Short mmCIF file of C-alpha atoms in Angstrom, two decimals:
data_model
loop_
_atom_site.label_atom_id
_atom_site.label_comp_id
_atom_site.label_asym_id
_atom_site.label_seq_id
_atom_site.Cartn_x
_atom_site.Cartn_y
_atom_site.Cartn_z
CA MET A 433 125.03 101.45 115.69
CA PRO A 434 122.20 103.89 116.37
CA GLU A 435 122.06 106.19 119.38
CA GLY A 436 118.73 104.63 120.40
CA THR A 437 116.02 102.30 119.13
CA SER A 438 114.04 105.23 117.71
CA ASP A 439 116.90 105.66 115.22
CA ASP A 440 116.66 102.07 113.93
CA PRO A 441 115.05 103.21 110.63
CA LEU A 442 118.39 104.81 109.78
CA ALA A 443 119.82 101.33 109.21
CA ALA A 444 117.30 100.65 106.45
CA HIS A 445 118.20 103.95 104.80
CA ILE A 446 121.92 103.16 104.91
CA GLU A 447 121.22 99.74 103.40
CA ARG A 448 119.28 101.43 100.59
CA LEU A 449 122.11 103.89 99.91
CA PHE A 450 124.61 101.04 99.61
CA PHE A 451 122.21 99.04 97.44
CA ASP A 452 121.74 101.97 95.07
CA LYS A 453 125.50 101.99 94.55
CA GLY A 454 125.58 98.30 93.70
CA TYR A 455 126.63 96.88 97.07
CA PRO A 456 123.84 95.20 99.07
CA VAL A 457 124.60 95.18 102.80
CA ALA A 458 122.62 93.86 105.76
CA LEU A 459 123.20 95.90 108.90
CA SER A 460 122.67 94.34 112.31
CA ARG A 461 121.02 96.26 115.15
CA PRO A 462 123.02 95.17 118.22
CA ASP A 463 120.94 94.57 121.34
CA PHE A 464 123.33 95.93 123.95
CA GLY A 465 120.96 94.74 126.67
CA ARG A 466 122.25 91.22 126.08
CA LEU A 467 125.61 92.19 127.59
CA PRO A 468 126.33 93.42 131.12
CA ARG A 469 127.21 97.07 131.62
CA VAL A 470 127.99 98.28 128.10
CA GLY A 471 129.41 101.81 128.28
CA LYS A 472 127.67 104.57 126.39
CA ASP A 473 130.88 105.80 124.78
CA VAL A 474 131.42 104.99 121.11
CA ALA A 475 134.41 102.69 121.65
CA SER A 476 132.53 100.52 124.15
CA ARG A 477 129.57 100.22 121.82
CA ILE A 478 131.68 99.30 118.82
CA ARG A 479 133.44 96.57 120.78
CA ALA A 480 130.13 95.32 122.19
CA GLY A 481 128.55 95.36 118.74
CA LEU A 482 131.39 93.29 117.31
CA GLN A 483 131.02 90.84 120.18
CA LEU A 484 127.29 90.50 119.60
CA VAL A 485 127.65 89.97 115.86
CA ASP A 486 130.30 87.30 116.44
CA GLY A 487 131.29 86.96 112.80
CA PRO A 488 132.96 88.77 109.91
CA VAL A 489 131.99 92.43 109.57
CA ASP A 490 132.52 94.44 106.40
CA VAL A 491 131.31 97.84 107.56
CA ILE A 492 130.49 99.51 110.85
CA VAL A 493 127.95 102.35 110.82
CA VAL A 494 128.04 104.67 113.84
CA HIS A 495 125.30 107.24 114.36
CA ARG A 496 126.13 110.14 116.65
CA ASP A 497 124.38 113.50 116.60
CA ALA A 498 126.76 116.45 116.44
CA ASP A 499 124.85 118.25 119.22
CA ASN A 500 126.89 121.18 120.57
CA ALA A 501 130.24 119.49 119.91
CA GLY A 502 130.01 120.01 116.18
CA PRO A 503 130.43 117.51 113.31
CA ASP A 504 134.23 117.69 113.15
CA ALA A 505 134.65 116.83 116.83
CA ARG A 506 132.13 113.99 116.51
CA ARG A 507 134.00 112.59 113.52
CA VAL A 508 137.28 112.63 115.43
CA GLU A 509 135.55 110.92 118.37
CA ILE A 510 134.05 108.19 116.18
CA GLU A 511 137.21 107.57 114.15
CA SER A 512 139.34 107.36 117.29
CA ALA A 513 136.93 104.88 118.87
CA PHE A 514 136.84 102.87 115.65
CA ARG A 515 140.64 102.62 115.50
CA SER A 516 140.78 101.49 119.12
CA ALA A 517 138.53 98.53 118.26
CA GLY A 518 141.23 97.12 115.99
CA THR A 519 138.79 95.87 113.36
CA ALA A 520 139.48 95.47 109.64
CA ALA A 521 135.96 96.62 108.77
CA ASP A 522 135.25 99.91 107.06
CA LEU A 523 133.60 102.79 108.89
CA VAL A 524 130.64 104.99 107.96
CA PRO A 525 129.92 107.78 110.48
CA VAL A 526 126.38 109.20 110.47
CA ILE A 527 126.60 112.66 112.02
CA PRO A 528 123.50 114.86 111.68
CA ILE A 529 124.38 118.46 112.48
CA ARG A 530 122.81 119.25 115.85
CA MET A 531 120.31 116.36 115.84
CA THR A 532 118.68 113.84 113.51
CA GLU A 533 115.45 115.79 113.91
CA ALA A 534 116.91 118.48 111.62
CA TRP A 535 116.51 116.01 108.74
CA LEU A 536 112.84 115.56 109.63
CA LEU A 537 111.95 119.26 109.47
CA LEU A 538 112.20 119.41 105.67
CA ASP A 539 108.97 117.65 104.71
CA GLU A 540 105.91 119.64 105.76
CA ALA A 541 103.47 117.21 104.14
CA ALA A 542 104.95 114.27 106.05
CA ILE A 543 104.73 116.16 109.34
CA ARG A 544 101.04 116.92 108.73
CA ARG A 545 100.29 113.28 107.82
CA VAL A 546 102.08 111.88 110.86
CA ALA A 547 100.29 114.42 113.07
CA GLY A 548 97.00 112.95 111.80
CA ASN A 549 95.86 116.08 109.96
CA PRO A 550 97.13 115.89 106.35
CA GLN A 551 94.76 118.60 105.12
CA GLY A 552 95.64 121.03 107.92
CA ARG A 553 96.39 124.64 107.15
CA ALA A 554 97.94 125.89 110.41
CA SER A 555 101.28 127.59 109.80
CA LEU A 556 104.11 125.36 111.05
CA ASN A 557 106.81 128.00 110.73
CA LEU A 558 109.34 125.36 109.67
CA PRO A 559 112.98 126.42 109.36
CA LYS A 560 114.20 127.07 105.84
CA ARG A 561 116.48 124.43 104.40
CA ARG A 562 119.54 126.69 104.49
CA GLU A 563 119.12 127.29 108.22
CA VAL A 564 117.72 124.00 109.49
CA GLU A 565 121.14 122.64 110.52
CA SER A 566 121.98 125.78 112.48
CA ARG A 567 118.86 125.81 114.68
CA ALA A 568 119.70 125.06 118.32
CA ASP A 569 116.91 122.62 119.25
CA PRO A 570 115.52 120.73 116.23
CA LYS A 571 113.88 118.16 118.51
CA GLY A 572 111.94 120.87 120.31
CA ILE A 573 111.03 122.49 117.00
CA LEU A 574 109.77 119.18 115.62
CA ARG A 575 107.75 118.55 118.77
CA GLU A 576 106.01 121.92 118.45
CA CYS A 577 105.47 121.49 114.71
CA LEU A 578 103.70 118.16 115.25
CA LEU A 579 101.46 119.70 117.90
CA THR A 580 100.65 122.67 115.70
CA ALA A 581 100.04 120.45 112.67
CA SER A 582 97.56 118.32 114.62
CA GLU A 583 95.40 121.41 115.29
CA GLN A 584 94.17 119.71 118.45
CA SER A 585 93.55 121.14 121.90
CA GLY A 586 93.07 119.90 125.43
CA ARG A 587 93.31 116.16 125.96
CA ARG A 588 93.71 115.40 122.27
CA ARG A 589 96.66 117.75 122.04
CA ALA A 590 98.18 116.07 125.10
CA ALA A 591 97.72 112.69 123.39
CA VAL A 592 99.61 113.97 120.34
CA ALA A 593 102.42 115.14 122.62
CA ARG A 594 102.67 111.69 124.22
CA ARG A 595 103.06 110.11 120.78
CA PHE A 596 106.14 112.17 119.93
CA ASP A 597 108.64 109.29 119.94
CA ASP A 598 106.40 107.17 117.71
CA ASN A 599 105.69 110.10 115.39
CA ARG A 600 109.39 110.88 115.16
CA ARG A 601 110.13 107.28 114.23
CA GLN A 602 107.46 107.38 111.53
CA LEU A 603 108.98 110.53 110.07
CA LEU A 604 112.42 108.94 110.04
CA GLU A 605 111.00 105.85 108.32
CA ARG A 606 109.42 108.10 105.66
CA LEU A 607 112.53 110.21 105.09
CA ASP A 608 112.80 110.88 101.34
CA LEU A 609 116.34 109.87 100.40
CA ASN A 610 116.03 111.89 97.20
CA GLY A 611 114.31 114.88 98.76
CA SER A 612 115.57 118.10 100.32
CA VAL A 613 117.84 116.17 102.71
CA VAL A 614 120.32 115.65 99.84
CA GLN A 615 121.16 119.36 100.02
CA LEU A 616 122.22 119.28 103.67
CA GLN A 617 125.89 119.29 104.63
CA SER A 618 125.58 116.33 106.99
CA TRP A 619 123.79 114.20 104.39
CA CYS A 620 126.40 115.06 101.75
CA SER A 621 129.11 113.94 104.20
CA LEU A 622 127.28 110.66 104.75
CA ILE A 623 127.02 110.03 101.01
CA ALA A 624 130.72 110.86 100.57
CA ASP A 625 131.66 108.35 103.28
CA ILE A 626 129.53 105.63 101.69
CA GLU A 627 131.03 106.36 98.28
CA ALA A 628 134.55 106.13 99.75
CA VAL A 629 133.78 102.69 101.21
CA VAL A 630 132.23 101.51 97.95
CA LYS A 631 135.28 102.74 96.04
CA ARG A 632 137.58 100.74 98.34
CA TRP A 633 135.42 97.64 97.95
CA HIS A 634 135.36 98.04 94.16
CA SER A 635 139.12 98.51 94.09
CA GLY A 636 139.54 95.36 96.15
CA ARG A 637 137.44 93.38 93.72
CA SER A 638 139.42 94.76 90.78
CA ASP A 639 142.74 93.86 92.43
CA SER A 640 141.59 90.27 93.03
CA ALA A 641 140.18 89.82 89.53
#
């Protein structure tokens, strides 16, 4: 369950991560607009998502940026909401430290391509990998990096700024699952959670064999 539609590409990445471990999954993208007054809290969205799927669910994926609360507090929030839903499904929390945009600041070449200037040479001053998850405003940093990478001015620069949401989505779609992101704490936590679910599923198959 993504935080917004611009995070939908995350579902495809999660599906790929499960597939690579031998367990194909097909994640739904609940359209909360089909229901009246769905709360924005995690528990409300999990319950609404289960209602919209209206069928057996093996795993629930909840994306929630850590923001200023921190990853541990977000995990407690998600796990508490998940338990309150009373579902037998497994849970995979997706908790980027600070914001998802931190994951998108690791690929300079992708940023230049999405900005429409792949051969650009302007310095983007991207955060180093070891500090990218500690920067306070990764969304703002990404916005400025895209503008700088475009090397445009005036109206053309303003047009680049207006395309931020689309450019961000493109960067998320192009996220290299085997690239620098694998060295980030939040990504390692995601992989560990997926591996734990896969281990439970494998154990269940072994027990029933």
